[in-house]
Short mmCIF file of C-alpha atoms and ligand atoms in Angstrom, two decimals:
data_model
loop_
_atom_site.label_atom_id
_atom_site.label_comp_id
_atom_site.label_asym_id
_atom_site.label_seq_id
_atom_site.Cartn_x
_atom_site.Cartn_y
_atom_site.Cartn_z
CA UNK G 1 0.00 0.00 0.00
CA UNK G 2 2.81 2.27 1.26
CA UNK G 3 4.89 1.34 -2.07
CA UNK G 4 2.07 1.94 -4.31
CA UNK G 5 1.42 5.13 -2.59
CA UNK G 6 4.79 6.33 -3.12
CA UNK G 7 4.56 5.48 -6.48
CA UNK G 8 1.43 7.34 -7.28
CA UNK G 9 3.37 10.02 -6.04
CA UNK G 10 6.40 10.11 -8.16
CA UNK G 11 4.15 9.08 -11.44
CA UNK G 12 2.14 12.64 -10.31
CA UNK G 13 5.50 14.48 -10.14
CA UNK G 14 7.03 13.06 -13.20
CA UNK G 15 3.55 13.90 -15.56
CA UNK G 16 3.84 17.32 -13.89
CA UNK G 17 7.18 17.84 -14.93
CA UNK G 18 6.36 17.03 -18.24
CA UNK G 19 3.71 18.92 -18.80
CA UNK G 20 6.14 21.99 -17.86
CA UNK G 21 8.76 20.54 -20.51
CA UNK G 22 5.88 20.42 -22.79
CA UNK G 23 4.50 23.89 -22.31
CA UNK G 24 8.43 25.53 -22.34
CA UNK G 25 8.99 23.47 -25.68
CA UNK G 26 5.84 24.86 -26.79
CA UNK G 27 6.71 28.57 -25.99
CA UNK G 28 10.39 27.80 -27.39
CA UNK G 29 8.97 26.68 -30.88
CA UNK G 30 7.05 29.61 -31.60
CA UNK G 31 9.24 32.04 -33.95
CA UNK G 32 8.71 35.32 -34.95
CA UNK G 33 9.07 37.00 -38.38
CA UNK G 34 12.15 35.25 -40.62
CA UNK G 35 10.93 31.93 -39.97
CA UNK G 36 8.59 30.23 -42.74
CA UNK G 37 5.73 29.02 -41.82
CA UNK G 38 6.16 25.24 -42.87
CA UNK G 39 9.62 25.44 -41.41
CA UNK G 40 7.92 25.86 -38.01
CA UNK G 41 4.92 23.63 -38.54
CA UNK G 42 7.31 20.77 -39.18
CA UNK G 43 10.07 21.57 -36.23
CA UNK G 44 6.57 21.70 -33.66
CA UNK G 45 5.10 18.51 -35.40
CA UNK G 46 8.63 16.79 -34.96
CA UNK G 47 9.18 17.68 -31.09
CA UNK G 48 5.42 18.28 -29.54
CA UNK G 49 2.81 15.68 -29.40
CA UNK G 50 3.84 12.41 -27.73
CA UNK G 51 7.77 11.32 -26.85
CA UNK G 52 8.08 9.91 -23.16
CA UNK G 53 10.70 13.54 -22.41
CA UNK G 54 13.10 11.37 -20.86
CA UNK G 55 16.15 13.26 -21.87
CA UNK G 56 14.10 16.25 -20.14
CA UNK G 57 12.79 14.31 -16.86
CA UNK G 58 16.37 13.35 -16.41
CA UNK G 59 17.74 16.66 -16.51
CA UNK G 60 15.00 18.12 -13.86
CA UNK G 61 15.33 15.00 -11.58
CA UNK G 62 19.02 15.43 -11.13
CA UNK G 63 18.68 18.91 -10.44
CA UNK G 64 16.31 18.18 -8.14
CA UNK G 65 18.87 15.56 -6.58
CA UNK G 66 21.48 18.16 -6.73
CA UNK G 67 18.80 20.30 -4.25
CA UNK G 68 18.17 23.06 -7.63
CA UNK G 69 14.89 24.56 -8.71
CA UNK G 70 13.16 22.85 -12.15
CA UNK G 71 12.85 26.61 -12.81
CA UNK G 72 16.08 27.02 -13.48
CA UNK G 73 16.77 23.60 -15.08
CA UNK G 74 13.75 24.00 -17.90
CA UNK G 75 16.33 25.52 -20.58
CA UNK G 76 18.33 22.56 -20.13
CA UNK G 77 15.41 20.47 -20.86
CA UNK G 78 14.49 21.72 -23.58
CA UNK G 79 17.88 22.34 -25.39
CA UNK G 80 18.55 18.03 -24.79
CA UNK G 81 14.85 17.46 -26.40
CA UNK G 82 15.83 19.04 -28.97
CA UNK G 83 18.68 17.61 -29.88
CA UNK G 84 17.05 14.15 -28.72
CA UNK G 85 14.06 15.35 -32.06
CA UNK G 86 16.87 16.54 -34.42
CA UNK G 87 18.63 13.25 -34.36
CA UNK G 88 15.30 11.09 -34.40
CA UNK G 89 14.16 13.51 -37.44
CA UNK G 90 17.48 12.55 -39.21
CA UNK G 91 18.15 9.22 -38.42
CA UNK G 92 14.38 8.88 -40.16
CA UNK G 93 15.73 10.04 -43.25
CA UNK G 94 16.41 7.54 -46.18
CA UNK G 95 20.53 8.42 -46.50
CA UNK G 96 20.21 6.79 -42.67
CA UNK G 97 17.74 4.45 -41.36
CA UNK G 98 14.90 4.97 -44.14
CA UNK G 99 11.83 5.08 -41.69
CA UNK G 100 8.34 6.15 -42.46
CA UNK G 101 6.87 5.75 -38.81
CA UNK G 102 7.94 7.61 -36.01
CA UNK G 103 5.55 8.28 -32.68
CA UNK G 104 2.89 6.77 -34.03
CA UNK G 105 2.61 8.87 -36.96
CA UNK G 106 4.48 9.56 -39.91
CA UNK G 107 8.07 11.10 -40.02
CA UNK G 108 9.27 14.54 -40.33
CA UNK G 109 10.19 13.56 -43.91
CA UNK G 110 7.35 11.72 -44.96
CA UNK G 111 4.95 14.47 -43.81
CA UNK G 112 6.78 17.63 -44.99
CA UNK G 113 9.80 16.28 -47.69
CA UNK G 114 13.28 15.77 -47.34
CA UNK G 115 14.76 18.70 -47.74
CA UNK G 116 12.51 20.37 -44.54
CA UNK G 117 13.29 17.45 -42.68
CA UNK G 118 16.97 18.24 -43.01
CA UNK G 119 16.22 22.25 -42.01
CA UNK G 120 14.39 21.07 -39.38
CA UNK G 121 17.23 19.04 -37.52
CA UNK G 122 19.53 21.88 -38.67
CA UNK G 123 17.67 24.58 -36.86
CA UNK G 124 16.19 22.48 -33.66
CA UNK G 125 20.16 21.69 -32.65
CA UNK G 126 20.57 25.64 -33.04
CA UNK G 127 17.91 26.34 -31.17
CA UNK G 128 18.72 23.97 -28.35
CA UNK G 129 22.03 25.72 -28.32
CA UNK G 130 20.62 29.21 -28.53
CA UNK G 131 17.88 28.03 -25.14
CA UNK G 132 21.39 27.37 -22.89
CA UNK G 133 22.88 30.46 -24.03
CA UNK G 134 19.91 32.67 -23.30
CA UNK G 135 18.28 30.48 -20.42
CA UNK G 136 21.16 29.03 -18.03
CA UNK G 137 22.55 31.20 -15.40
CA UNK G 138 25.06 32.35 -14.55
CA UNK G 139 27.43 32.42 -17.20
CA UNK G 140 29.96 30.21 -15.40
CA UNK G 141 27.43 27.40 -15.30
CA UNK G 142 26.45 28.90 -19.40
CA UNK G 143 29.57 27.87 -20.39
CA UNK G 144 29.72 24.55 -19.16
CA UNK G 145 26.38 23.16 -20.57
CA UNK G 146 26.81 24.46 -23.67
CA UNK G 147 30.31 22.48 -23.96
CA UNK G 148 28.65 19.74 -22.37
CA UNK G 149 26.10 19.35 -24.29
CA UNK G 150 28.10 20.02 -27.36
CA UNK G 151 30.56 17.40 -26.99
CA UNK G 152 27.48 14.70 -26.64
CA UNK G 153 26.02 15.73 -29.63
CA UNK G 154 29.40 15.99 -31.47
CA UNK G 155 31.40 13.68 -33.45
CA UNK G 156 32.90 11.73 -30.94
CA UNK G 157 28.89 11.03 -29.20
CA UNK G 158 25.94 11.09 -30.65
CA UNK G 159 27.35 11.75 -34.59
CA UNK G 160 30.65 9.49 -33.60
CA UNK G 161 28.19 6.56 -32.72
CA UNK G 162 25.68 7.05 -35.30
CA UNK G 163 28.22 7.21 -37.87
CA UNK G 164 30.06 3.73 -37.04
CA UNK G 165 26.10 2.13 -36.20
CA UNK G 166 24.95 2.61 -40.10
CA UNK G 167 28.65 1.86 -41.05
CA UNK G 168 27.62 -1.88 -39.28
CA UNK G 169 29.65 -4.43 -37.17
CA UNK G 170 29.84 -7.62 -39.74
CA UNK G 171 32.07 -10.18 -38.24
CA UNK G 172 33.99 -8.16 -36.12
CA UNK G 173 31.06 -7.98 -33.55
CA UNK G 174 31.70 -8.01 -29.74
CA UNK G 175 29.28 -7.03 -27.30
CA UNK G 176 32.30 -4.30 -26.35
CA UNK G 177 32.06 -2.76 -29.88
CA UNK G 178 28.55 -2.99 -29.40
CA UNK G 179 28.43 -1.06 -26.21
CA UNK G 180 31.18 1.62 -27.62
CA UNK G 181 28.48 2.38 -30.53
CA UNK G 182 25.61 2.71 -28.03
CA UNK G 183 27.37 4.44 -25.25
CA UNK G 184 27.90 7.31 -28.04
CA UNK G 185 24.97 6.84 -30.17
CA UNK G 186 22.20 6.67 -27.07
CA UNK G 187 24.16 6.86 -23.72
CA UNK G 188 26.10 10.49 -24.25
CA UNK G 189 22.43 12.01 -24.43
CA UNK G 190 21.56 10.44 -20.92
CA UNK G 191 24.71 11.33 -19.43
CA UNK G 192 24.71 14.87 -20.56
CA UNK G 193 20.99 15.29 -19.36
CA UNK G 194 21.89 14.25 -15.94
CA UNK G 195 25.15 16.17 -16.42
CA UNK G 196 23.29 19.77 -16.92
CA UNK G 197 20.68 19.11 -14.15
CA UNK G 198 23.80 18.60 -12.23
CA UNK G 199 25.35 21.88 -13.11
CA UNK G 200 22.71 23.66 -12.93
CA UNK G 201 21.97 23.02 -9.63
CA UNK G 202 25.70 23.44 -8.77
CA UNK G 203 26.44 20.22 -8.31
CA UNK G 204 29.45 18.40 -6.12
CA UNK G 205 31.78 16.59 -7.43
CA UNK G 206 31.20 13.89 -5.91
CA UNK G 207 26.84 14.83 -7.76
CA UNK G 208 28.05 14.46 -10.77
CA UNK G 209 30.41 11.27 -11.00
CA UNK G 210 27.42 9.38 -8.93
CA UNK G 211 24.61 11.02 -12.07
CA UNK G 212 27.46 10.38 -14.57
CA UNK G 213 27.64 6.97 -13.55
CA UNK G 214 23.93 6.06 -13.21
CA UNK G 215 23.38 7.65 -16.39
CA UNK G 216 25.83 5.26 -17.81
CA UNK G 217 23.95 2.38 -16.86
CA UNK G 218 21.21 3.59 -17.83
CA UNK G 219 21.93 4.46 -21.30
CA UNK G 220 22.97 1.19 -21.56
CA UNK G 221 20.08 -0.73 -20.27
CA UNK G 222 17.80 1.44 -22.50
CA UNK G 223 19.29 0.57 -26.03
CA UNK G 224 19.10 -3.26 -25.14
CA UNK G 225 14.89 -2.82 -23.97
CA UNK G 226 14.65 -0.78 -27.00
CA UNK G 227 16.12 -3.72 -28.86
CA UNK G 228 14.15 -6.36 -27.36
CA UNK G 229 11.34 -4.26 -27.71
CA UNK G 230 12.14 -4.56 -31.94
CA UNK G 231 11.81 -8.34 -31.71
CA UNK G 232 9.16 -8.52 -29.28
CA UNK G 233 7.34 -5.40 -28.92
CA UNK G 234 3.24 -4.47 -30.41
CA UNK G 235 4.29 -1.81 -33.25
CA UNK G 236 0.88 0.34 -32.56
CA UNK G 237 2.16 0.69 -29.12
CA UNK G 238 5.99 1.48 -29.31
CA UNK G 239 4.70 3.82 -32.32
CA UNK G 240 7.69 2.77 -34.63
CA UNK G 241 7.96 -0.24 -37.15
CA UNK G 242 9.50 -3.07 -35.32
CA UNK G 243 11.55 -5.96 -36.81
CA UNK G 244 13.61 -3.10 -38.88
CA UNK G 245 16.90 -4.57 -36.92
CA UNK G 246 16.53 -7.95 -38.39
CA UNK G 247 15.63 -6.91 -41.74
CA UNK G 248 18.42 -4.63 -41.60
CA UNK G 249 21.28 -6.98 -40.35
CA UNK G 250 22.09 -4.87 -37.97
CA UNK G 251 23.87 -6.03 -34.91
CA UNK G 252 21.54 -6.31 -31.46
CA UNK G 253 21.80 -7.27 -28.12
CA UNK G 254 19.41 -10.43 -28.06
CA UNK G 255 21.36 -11.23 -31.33
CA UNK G 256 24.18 -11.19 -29.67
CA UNK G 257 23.86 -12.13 -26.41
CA UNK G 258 20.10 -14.03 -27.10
CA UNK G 259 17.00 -12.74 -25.45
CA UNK G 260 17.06 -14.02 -22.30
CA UNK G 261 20.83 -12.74 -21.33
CA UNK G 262 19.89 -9.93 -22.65
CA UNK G 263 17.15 -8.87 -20.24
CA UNK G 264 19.35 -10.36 -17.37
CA UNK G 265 22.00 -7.74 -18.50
CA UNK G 266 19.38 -5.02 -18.57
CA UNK G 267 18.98 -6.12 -14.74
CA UNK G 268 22.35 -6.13 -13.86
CA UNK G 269 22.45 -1.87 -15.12
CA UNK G 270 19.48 -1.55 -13.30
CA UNK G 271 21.23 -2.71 -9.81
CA UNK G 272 24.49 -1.01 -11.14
CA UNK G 273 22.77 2.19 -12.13
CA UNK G 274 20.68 2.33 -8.41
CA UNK G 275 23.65 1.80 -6.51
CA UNK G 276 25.31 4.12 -8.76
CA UNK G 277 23.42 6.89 -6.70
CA UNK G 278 24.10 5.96 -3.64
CA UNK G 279 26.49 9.12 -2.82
CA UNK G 280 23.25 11.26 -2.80
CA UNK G 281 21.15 9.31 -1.21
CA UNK G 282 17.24 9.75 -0.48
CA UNK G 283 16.96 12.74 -2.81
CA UNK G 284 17.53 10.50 -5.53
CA UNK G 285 14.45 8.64 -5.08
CA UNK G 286 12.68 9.57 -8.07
CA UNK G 287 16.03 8.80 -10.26
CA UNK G 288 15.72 5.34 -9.19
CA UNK G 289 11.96 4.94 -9.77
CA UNK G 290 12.84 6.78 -13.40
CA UNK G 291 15.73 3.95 -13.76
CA UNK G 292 12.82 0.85 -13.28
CA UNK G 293 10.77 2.76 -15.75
CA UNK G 294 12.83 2.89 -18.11
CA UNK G 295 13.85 -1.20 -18.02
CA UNK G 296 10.15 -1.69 -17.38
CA UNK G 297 8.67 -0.03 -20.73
CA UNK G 298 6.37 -1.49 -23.59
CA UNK G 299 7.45 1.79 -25.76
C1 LIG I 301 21.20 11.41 -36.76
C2 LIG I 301 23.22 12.19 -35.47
C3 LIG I 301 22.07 11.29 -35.58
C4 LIG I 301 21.87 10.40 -34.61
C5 LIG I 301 20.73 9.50 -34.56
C6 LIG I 301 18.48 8.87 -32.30
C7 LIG I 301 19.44 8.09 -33.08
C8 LIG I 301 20.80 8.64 -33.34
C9 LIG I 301 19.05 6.97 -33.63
C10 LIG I 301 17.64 6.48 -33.49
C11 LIG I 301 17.66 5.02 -33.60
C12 LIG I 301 17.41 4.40 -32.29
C13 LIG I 301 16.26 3.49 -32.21
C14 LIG I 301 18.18 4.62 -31.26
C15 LIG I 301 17.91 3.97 -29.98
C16 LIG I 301 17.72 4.90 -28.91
C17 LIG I 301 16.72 5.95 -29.16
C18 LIG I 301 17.28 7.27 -29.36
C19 LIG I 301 15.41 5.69 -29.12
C20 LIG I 301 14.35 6.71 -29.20
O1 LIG I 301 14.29 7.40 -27.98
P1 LIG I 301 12.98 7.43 -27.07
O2 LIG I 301 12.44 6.03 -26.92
O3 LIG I 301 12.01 8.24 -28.04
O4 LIG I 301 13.27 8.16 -25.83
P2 LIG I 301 10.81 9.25 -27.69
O5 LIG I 301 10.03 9.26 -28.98
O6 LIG I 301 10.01 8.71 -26.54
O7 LIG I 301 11.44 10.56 -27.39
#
């Protein structure tokens, strides 16, 4: 009873978070004279709507760990979504992973043409960039995101590990080169959230290895439930076509490893990532319950 409770409780908290995130991502996608119209519709139709904000619940929670206000945190948010819709609006495109489905409805490209789908991931990552400039404060703590969050979305991240995941594995696949495309392709962007709650909030030291840590983990133990979740998942509810891995050759963790290891790795981060945060104790409570969610999810 107590447990469920509790639970109620952080579920309220989270969906109350998110409806902030949703409302600043809202305000921060509404651009005056210079930009086109279409360019606009398409960069809102690409970000708003439905997403889970994890990038963004991550960031607020570990401010809130760090004892800082979500007020001051909600730039940060909104500059990882973002990036998080820029690189899901490219990676739809047919030079990457060719996909016509994304959220439950069709992609950026599909709906609006290739060409604004590009513009679109072009100006979202400026934008995110412009939100820390303008939004974080003060300029000590500025500086840091944006280099933060810079260097995750850069060549040797997020770019770095999309770049060797469409170049493929073949036969030279380990789960370690596995892990070294996924820590950059998916885990940077979990790290980096935690990263500029944890600045923002003026973080210790000691803050931001435990966050850097869990988020780790947690990267981790996402990609491998998203790719069980393309073998085994209901399409209509994950809101992307499924099976695209297989059809694609492309190197998994149940592929790998086979199903069943797989999901006993995916337990193994979950302990790691929860004891991870042990440094900060009770007020990362809701960072834990976020962690289960994240292992526990059917999209
Ligand atoms: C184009 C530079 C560039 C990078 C693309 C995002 C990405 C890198 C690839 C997408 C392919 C993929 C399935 C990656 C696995 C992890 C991932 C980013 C899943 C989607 O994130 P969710 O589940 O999506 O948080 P929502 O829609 O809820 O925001």
């Amino acid at each position: 009873m107590t447990t469920s409770v509790r639970g109620d409780a952080v579920e309220i908290h989270w969906q109350r978070l998110r409806v902030r995130v949703d409302s600043a991502l809202d305000l921060a996608l509404q651009f005056g004279e210079g930009c086109p119209i279409e360019l606009q519709e398409a960069m809102r139709y690409s970000v708003l709507g439905s997403g889970k904000r994890l990038r963004p619940l991550l960031v607020l929670l570990a401010a809130e760990a760090c004892g800082g206000l979500v007020e001051a945190a909600l730039p940060a948010a909104c500059a990882v979504e973002l990036i998080h819709a820029y690189s899901l609006v490219h990676d739809d495109l047919p030079a990457m992973d060719d996909d016509d489905l994304r959220r439950g409805r069709p992609t950026c490209h599909k709906q609006f043409g290739e060409a604004t789908a590009i513009l679109v991931g072009d100006a979202l990552q400026a934008r995110a960039f412009e939100l820390l400039a303008s939004g974080i404060k003060p300029a000590e703590r500025t500086v840091r995101c944006v280099a933060e969050l810079a260097r995750a979305a850069g060549a040797t991240a997020l770019v770095g590990g999309q770049t060797d995941d469409l170049a493929g594995l073949n036969s030279h696949a380990t789960v370690e080169r596995l892990q070294a495309i996924h820590r950059r392709k998916t885990g940077a962007m979990f790290v980096v959230s935690l990263r500029l709650g944890a600045i923002v909030a003026g973080a210790t030291d000691d803050q931001l290895t435990a966050l850097t840590e869990y988020g780790t983990h947690v990267g981790l133990a996402f990609q491998i439930i998203d790719d069980l979740l393309d073998v085994s998942g209901q399409q209509d509810v994950v809101g992307k076509r499924l099976g695209k891995d297989h059809d694609r050759r492309k190197l998994t963790y149940p592929q790998l490893l086979g199903v069943e290891a797989s999901r006993h790795r995916v337990e193994e981060l979950l302990d790691s990532a929860i004891r991870a945060l042990e440094p900060i104790g009770d007020d990362a409570d809701s960072l834990r319950g976020l962690a289960r969610f994240i292992v526990q999810r059917d999209h």
